[in-house]
Coordinates of C-alpha atoms in Angstrom, one line a residue:
M1 CA -15.7 1.1 -86.0
R2 CA -12.3 -0.6 -85.6
L3 CA -13.2 -1.8 -82.1
L4 CA -16.5 -3.3 -83.4
K5 CA -14.6 -5.1 -86.2
R6 CA -12.2 -6.6 -83.6
H7 CA -15.1 -7.8 -81.4
L8 CA -16.9 -9.3 -84.4
F9 CA -13.6 -10.9 -85.5
L10 CA -13.2 -12.6 -82.1
F11 CA -16.8 -13.7 -82.2
A12 CA -16.3 -15.3 -85.6
L13 CA -13.2 -17.1 -84.5
T14 CA -15.1 -18.4 -81.4
L15 CA -17.8 -19.8 -83.7
L16 CA -15.2 -21.6 -85.7
M17 CA -14.0 -23.4 -82.6
L18 CA -17.5 -24.8 -82.1
C19 CA -17.8 -26.1 -85.7
V20 CA -17.9 -29.9 -86.1
S21 CA -17.3 -31.6 -89.4
C22 CA -19.9 -34.2 -90.5
K23 CA -17.1 -36.7 -91.1
D24 CA -14.3 -35.7 -88.8
E25 CA -14.2 -33.7 -85.7
L26 CA -12.7 -30.3 -86.3
I27 CA -10.3 -29.1 -83.7
V28 CA -9.5 -25.4 -83.7
E29 CA -6.9 -23.9 -81.3
E30 CA -7.9 -21.0 -79.3
P31 CA -7.0 -17.8 -81.3
Q32 CA -4.2 -15.6 -80.1
M33 CA -4.8 -11.9 -80.1
E34 CA -1.3 -11.1 -81.3
Q35 CA -2.0 -12.9 -84.6
A36 CA -4.6 -10.2 -85.6
M37 CA -2.9 -7.5 -87.7
S38 CA -4.5 -4.1 -88.3
A39 CA -3.7 -2.3 -91.5
D40 CA -2.0 0.6 -89.8
S41 CA 0.2 -1.4 -87.5
N42 CA 4.0 -1.4 -87.6
V43 CA 4.2 -5.0 -88.7
A44 CA 1.9 -4.3 -91.7
S45 CA 4.1 -1.3 -92.6
L46 CA 7.2 -3.5 -92.5
L47 CA 5.6 -6.2 -94.7
Y48 CA 4.6 -3.5 -97.1
R49 CA 8.1 -2.1 -97.3
M50 CA 9.6 -5.6 -97.7
T51 CA 7.4 -6.3 -100.7
L52 CA 7.9 -3.1 -102.7
N53 CA 9.4 -3.6 -106.1
D54 CA 13.2 -3.6 -105.7
G55 CA 14.4 -1.0 -108.2
S56 CA 18.1 -1.8 -107.6
K57 CA 18.0 -5.3 -109.0
D58 CA 18.4 -4.1 -112.6
N59 CA 20.7 -1.1 -112.0
I60 CA 22.9 -2.4 -114.8
L61 CA 20.1 -1.5 -117.2
D62 CA 18.8 1.8 -115.8
Q63 CA 20.9 3.1 -113.0
A64 CA 17.8 3.8 -111.0
N65 CA 16.8 2.4 -107.6
C66 CA 13.2 3.5 -107.6
F67 CA 12.0 1.5 -110.6
T68 CA 12.7 -1.5 -112.8
I69 CA 12.5 -2.0 -116.5
K70 CA 9.7 -4.3 -117.6
L71 CA 11.0 -7.3 -119.5
P72 CA 11.5 -8.3 -122.2
V73 CA 13.6 -5.3 -123.4
V74 CA 16.2 -4.7 -126.1
V75 CA 19.5 -3.0 -125.1
L76 CA 22.7 -2.1 -126.8
V77 CA 25.8 -3.2 -124.8
D78 CA 28.9 -1.6 -126.1
G79 CA 27.1 -1.4 -129.4
E80 CA 26.0 -5.1 -129.4
E81 CA 22.2 -5.7 -129.5
V82 CA 21.1 -7.9 -126.6
V83 CA 17.5 -9.1 -125.8
I84 CA 16.8 -9.4 -122.1
Q85 CA 13.9 -11.8 -121.5
T86 CA 14.3 -12.6 -117.8
Q87 CA 16.2 -11.3 -114.8
K88 CA 18.8 -14.0 -115.2
D89 CA 19.7 -12.5 -118.7
L90 CA 21.2 -9.5 -117.0
K91 CA 24.2 -11.7 -116.5
D92 CA 24.7 -11.6 -120.3
I93 CA 25.2 -7.9 -120.0
R94 CA 27.8 -8.2 -117.3
K95 CA 29.6 -10.9 -119.3
I96 CA 29.9 -8.7 -122.3
L97 CA 31.0 -5.7 -120.3
K98 CA 33.6 -7.6 -118.4
E99 CA 35.0 -9.3 -121.4
N100 CA 35.4 -5.9 -123.1
D101 CA 37.0 -4.6 -119.9
K102 CA 39.5 -7.4 -120.0
Y103 CA 40.4 -6.6 -123.6
D104 CA 40.9 -3.0 -122.7
D105 CA 43.0 -3.9 -119.7
E106 CA 45.3 -6.0 -121.9
D107 CA 45.6 -3.1 -124.3
D108 CA 46.5 -0.8 -121.5
D109 CA 49.3 -3.2 -120.5
D110 CA 50.7 -3.0 -124.0
D111 CA 50.4 0.8 -123.9
D112 CA 52.4 0.8 -120.7
D113 CA 55.2 -1.2 -122.3
D114 CA 55.2 1.3 -125.2
D115 CA 55.5 4.1 -122.7
D116 CA 58.5 2.4 -121.1
D117 CA 60.2 2.1 -124.5
D118 CA 59.6 5.7 -125.3
D119 CA 60.7 7.5 -122.1
E120 CA 62.4 10.1 -124.2
D121 CA 59.0 11.2 -125.6
D122 CA 57.6 13.6 -123.0
D123 CA 54.6 14.7 -125.1
K124 CA 51.3 13.7 -123.3
V125 CA 47.7 13.8 -124.5
T126 CA 44.7 14.0 -122.1
L127 CA 42.0 11.4 -122.7
C128 CA 38.7 10.3 -121.1
H129 CA 39.5 6.6 -120.7
K130 CA 36.7 4.0 -120.5
T131 CA 37.1 1.4 -117.7
G132 CA 35.0 -1.3 -116.1
N133 CA 33.9 1.3 -113.5
G134 CA 33.1 4.2 -115.9
F135 CA 35.5 6.8 -117.2
I136 CA 38.6 8.4 -115.8
T137 CA 40.9 11.1 -117.0
I138 CA 44.4 9.9 -118.0
N139 CA 47.4 11.3 -119.8
V140 CA 49.2 9.0 -122.4
N141 CA 52.0 9.4 -124.9
T142 CA 51.1 10.5 -128.3
N143 CA 52.0 7.2 -129.9
A144 CA 49.3 5.5 -127.7
V145 CA 46.4 7.8 -128.5
Q146 CA 45.0 6.0 -131.6
A147 CA 44.9 2.7 -129.7
H148 CA 42.9 4.3 -126.9
L149 CA 40.5 6.1 -129.3
G150 CA 39.9 2.7 -131.0
H151 CA 38.6 1.3 -127.8
G152 CA 36.1 4.0 -126.9
D153 CA 38.3 6.7 -125.2
V154 CA 37.8 10.3 -126.3
L155 CA 40.1 13.2 -126.5
G156 CA 40.0 15.6 -123.5
A157 CA 39.2 15.2 -119.8
C158 CA 36.1 13.4 -118.7
D159 CA 33.1 15.7 -118.1
E160 CA 30.9 15.5 -115.1
K161 CA 28.2 13.4 -116.8
S162 CA 30.6 10.6 -117.8
D163 CA 32.0 10.4 -114.3
K164 CA 28.6 9.7 -112.8
G165 CA 27.7 6.3 -114.2
Y166 CA 29.4 3.0 -114.6
T167 CA 27.3 1.9 -117.6
A168 CA 25.6 5.1 -118.7
D169 CA 27.5 5.3 -121.9
R170 CA 27.8 1.6 -122.5
V171 CA 24.3 0.1 -121.9
K172 CA 21.6 1.8 -124.0
L173 CA 17.9 1.1 -123.8
V174 CA 16.0 0.8 -127.1
F175 CA 12.8 2.8 -126.6
P176 CA 10.0 2.5 -126.0
V177 CA 10.3 0.8 -122.6
T178 CA 8.0 0.3 -119.7
I179 CA 9.2 1.2 -116.2
V180 CA 7.7 -0.4 -113.0
W181 CA 7.7 1.9 -110.0
A182 CA 8.2 0.7 -106.4
D183 CA 4.4 0.4 -105.9
Y184 CA 4.1 -1.7 -109.1
S185 CA 2.5 1.1 -111.1
E186 CA 3.8 1.3 -114.7
M187 CA 4.8 4.1 -117.1
V188 CA 5.6 3.8 -120.8
I189 CA 8.8 5.8 -121.7
T190 CA 9.3 6.6 -125.3
T191 CA 12.4 8.9 -125.3
E192 CA 15.8 9.3 -123.6
E193 CA 14.6 12.7 -122.2
A194 CA 11.5 11.2 -120.6
F195 CA 13.7 8.4 -119.2
E196 CA 16.2 10.8 -117.6
S197 CA 13.2 12.7 -116.1
A198 CA 12.0 9.5 -114.5
R199 CA 15.5 8.7 -113.2
A200 CA 15.6 12.1 -111.6
R201 CA 12.8 11.1 -109.3
C202 CA 14.9 8.4 -107.7
N203 CA 17.0 9.0 -104.6
G204 CA 20.3 8.2 -106.3
E205 CA 23.1 5.8 -105.8
N206 CA 23.5 4.3 -102.3
V207 CA 20.9 6.7 -100.8
E208 CA 18.5 5.1 -98.2
D209 CA 15.0 4.4 -99.5
E210 CA 11.8 2.8 -98.2
H211 CA 12.4 -0.7 -99.5
I212 CA 13.7 -3.3 -97.0
E213 CA 16.0 -5.5 -99.0
C214 CA 18.0 -7.5 -96.4
V215 CA 15.1 -9.9 -95.6
D216 CA 12.5 -11.5 -97.8
L217 CA 9.3 -13.5 -97.3
A218 CA 9.1 -17.2 -98.4
Y219 CA 6.1 -18.0 -100.4
P220 CA 3.3 -19.2 -100.6
L221 CA 1.9 -17.0 -97.7
R222 CA -1.6 -17.0 -96.5
V223 CA -3.5 -14.0 -95.1
S224 CA -7.1 -13.9 -94.0
I225 CA -9.3 -10.8 -93.8
F226 CA -12.4 -10.6 -91.6
D227 CA -15.7 -9.7 -93.3
P228 CA -17.9 -8.0 -90.6
V229 CA -21.0 -8.5 -92.8
S230 CA -20.8 -12.3 -93.3
L231 CA -18.7 -12.9 -90.1
N232 CA -16.4 -15.0 -92.3
L233 CA -12.7 -15.0 -92.7
N234 CA -11.8 -14.7 -96.4
T235 CA -8.4 -16.4 -97.0
F236 CA -6.0 -15.4 -99.8
E237 CA -2.8 -17.2 -100.8
F238 CA 0.0 -15.1 -102.2
E239 CA 2.9 -16.3 -104.4
T240 CA 4.8 -13.1 -105.0
D241 CA 5.8 -9.8 -103.4
R242 CA 3.7 -8.0 -105.9
E243 CA 0.5 -9.8 -105.0
L244 CA 1.0 -9.3 -101.3
N245 CA 2.0 -5.6 -101.7
L246 CA -1.0 -4.8 -103.7
F247 CA -3.2 -6.5 -101.1
L248 CA -1.7 -4.6 -98.2
S249 CA -1.9 -1.3 -100.1
G250 CA -5.6 -1.9 -100.7
L251 CA -6.5 -2.4 -97.0
D252 CA -8.7 0.1 -95.2
V253 CA -7.4 1.5 -92.0
D254 CA -9.9 -0.4 -89.9
D255 CA -9.5 -3.8 -91.7
V256 CA -8.4 -6.7 -89.5
T257 CA -6.2 -9.4 -91.1
M258 CA -4.6 -12.5 -89.8
L259 CA -1.4 -14.2 -91.0
T260 CA -1.1 -18.0 -91.2
F261 CA 1.9 -19.1 -89.2
P262 CA 4.6 -20.2 -89.3
V263 CA 6.1 -17.7 -91.7
T264 CA 9.6 -18.2 -93.2
L265 CA 12.0 -15.4 -93.7
N266 CA 15.0 -15.6 -96.1
F267 CA 18.0 -13.4 -95.3
A268 CA 20.6 -11.9 -97.6
D269 CA 23.3 -14.2 -96.3
G270 CA 21.4 -17.2 -97.6
T271 CA 20.0 -18.4 -94.2
E272 CA 16.3 -18.7 -93.3
Q273 CA 14.3 -18.7 -90.1
E274 CA 10.7 -19.7 -89.2
V275 CA 8.6 -17.3 -87.2
E276 CA 5.6 -18.4 -85.1
D277 CA 3.8 -15.1 -84.3
L278 CA 3.5 -11.5 -85.3
E279 CA 5.6 -10.3 -82.4
G280 CA 8.5 -12.4 -83.5
L281 CA 8.0 -11.5 -87.1
E282 CA 8.1 -7.8 -86.3
A283 CA 11.2 -8.1 -84.1
L284 CA 13.1 -10.2 -86.7
I285 CA 12.4 -7.8 -89.6
E286 CA 13.3 -4.7 -87.6
G287 CA 16.5 -6.4 -86.3
T288 CA 17.8 -7.4 -89.7
S289 CA 16.4 -4.7 -92.0
A290 CA 19.7 -2.8 -92.2
E291 CA 22.3 -5.6 -91.8
C292 CA 23.3 -6.2 -95.4
D293 CA 24.8 -4.5 -98.4
E294 CA 21.7 -3.6 -100.4
D295 CA 23.8 -3.1 -103.5
D296 CA 22.1 0.2 -104.4
D297 CA 25.2 1.3 -106.3
Y298 CA 25.5 1.4 -110.1
N299 CA 28.7 -0.6 -110.3
Y300 CA 28.0 -3.9 -112.3
S301 CA 31.5 -5.3 -111.4
D302 CA 30.4 -6.1 -107.8
D303 CA 27.1 -7.7 -108.7
V304 CA 26.6 -11.4 -107.8

C-alpha cells in the first residue's frame, strides 16, 4: 500500500509540472525524492519530539517536566495571591521569590553579627532554614531563633520532603487547575493529592525525556499530504508546535507528506539556520538535540 501511494504521489507531482495557468505560465521544479517524508521515518519522529509540549517551561509552578499548567491560574507565592495570565507572568513569581530571598539574606547577615557579639553563648538550636534554593538545616544561637521563625524557618532539621523542591513550600496552586501533558491532552486536577499523583508520573528533575528542547522550528511551516483518491496534495500551514504535533501524531503509517522548504531552525543560543531539504533537516536536528542546558531542574534562581 505504501509503495502504491508513493507511485501515485510521484504521478501527481508529474501532473503538476504539466499544468499551465490561463494567465501566466506555471513553472514547477522537478520534485526531489528526499523531500517526501513518510510518517514512520526518523525525521518525522524528530519533528514530533521537537513539537511536544515542553513541561519544563513552567517548573516554577509545578516542579514537573512532563506537563504544564493551563493558564490562567491563581497561585500563592509566599502567601501572596498572584494571577498568572501568560507565560511571561512567571517572571512575577520569580521576582517575588527573589525579593523575599534578598530580605532573608539581609536578616541572616544581622544574625551573623549577633552571633559574633555573643560568642560566649554556646547554646545552639537546630532549624530548617528557608533559602532561595529550598531548605537547609542550620544551627543558630538561641537569641536568633525568633527572627528565623518569623521569616518561615521551622524548628528542627529539614525533612526529606522539604529538601526535594526549591519552591514546593513557597508556590501553591489554587485548585482546580488543568494540566497539559506532553501530547497536549488535558486533565483537570481538583486536589493536592491528585496533583502529586500526576507529578509522580514525570521522570523527575534533570532526567532525560523524549522532548527535544535545544532546537525549535520557526513558523509558519507548510506541510502537504498526498491524497491517493483525488491525486491531490492537500497543504496545511501550521503556526504552533501544538498544531504540527497533533498533525504528525494523526498520520497513518503509510501516509506520505512533503515539507515546504526552506525551513528555519532556531537554536537555544539565539542563532538560527535555514535548511533546504529533509536530509539537512534531519542531520541538523540530530546534531544539536543535546547541545544545550534544557533547564529541567526546579531551581527558579537560574531561570532566564
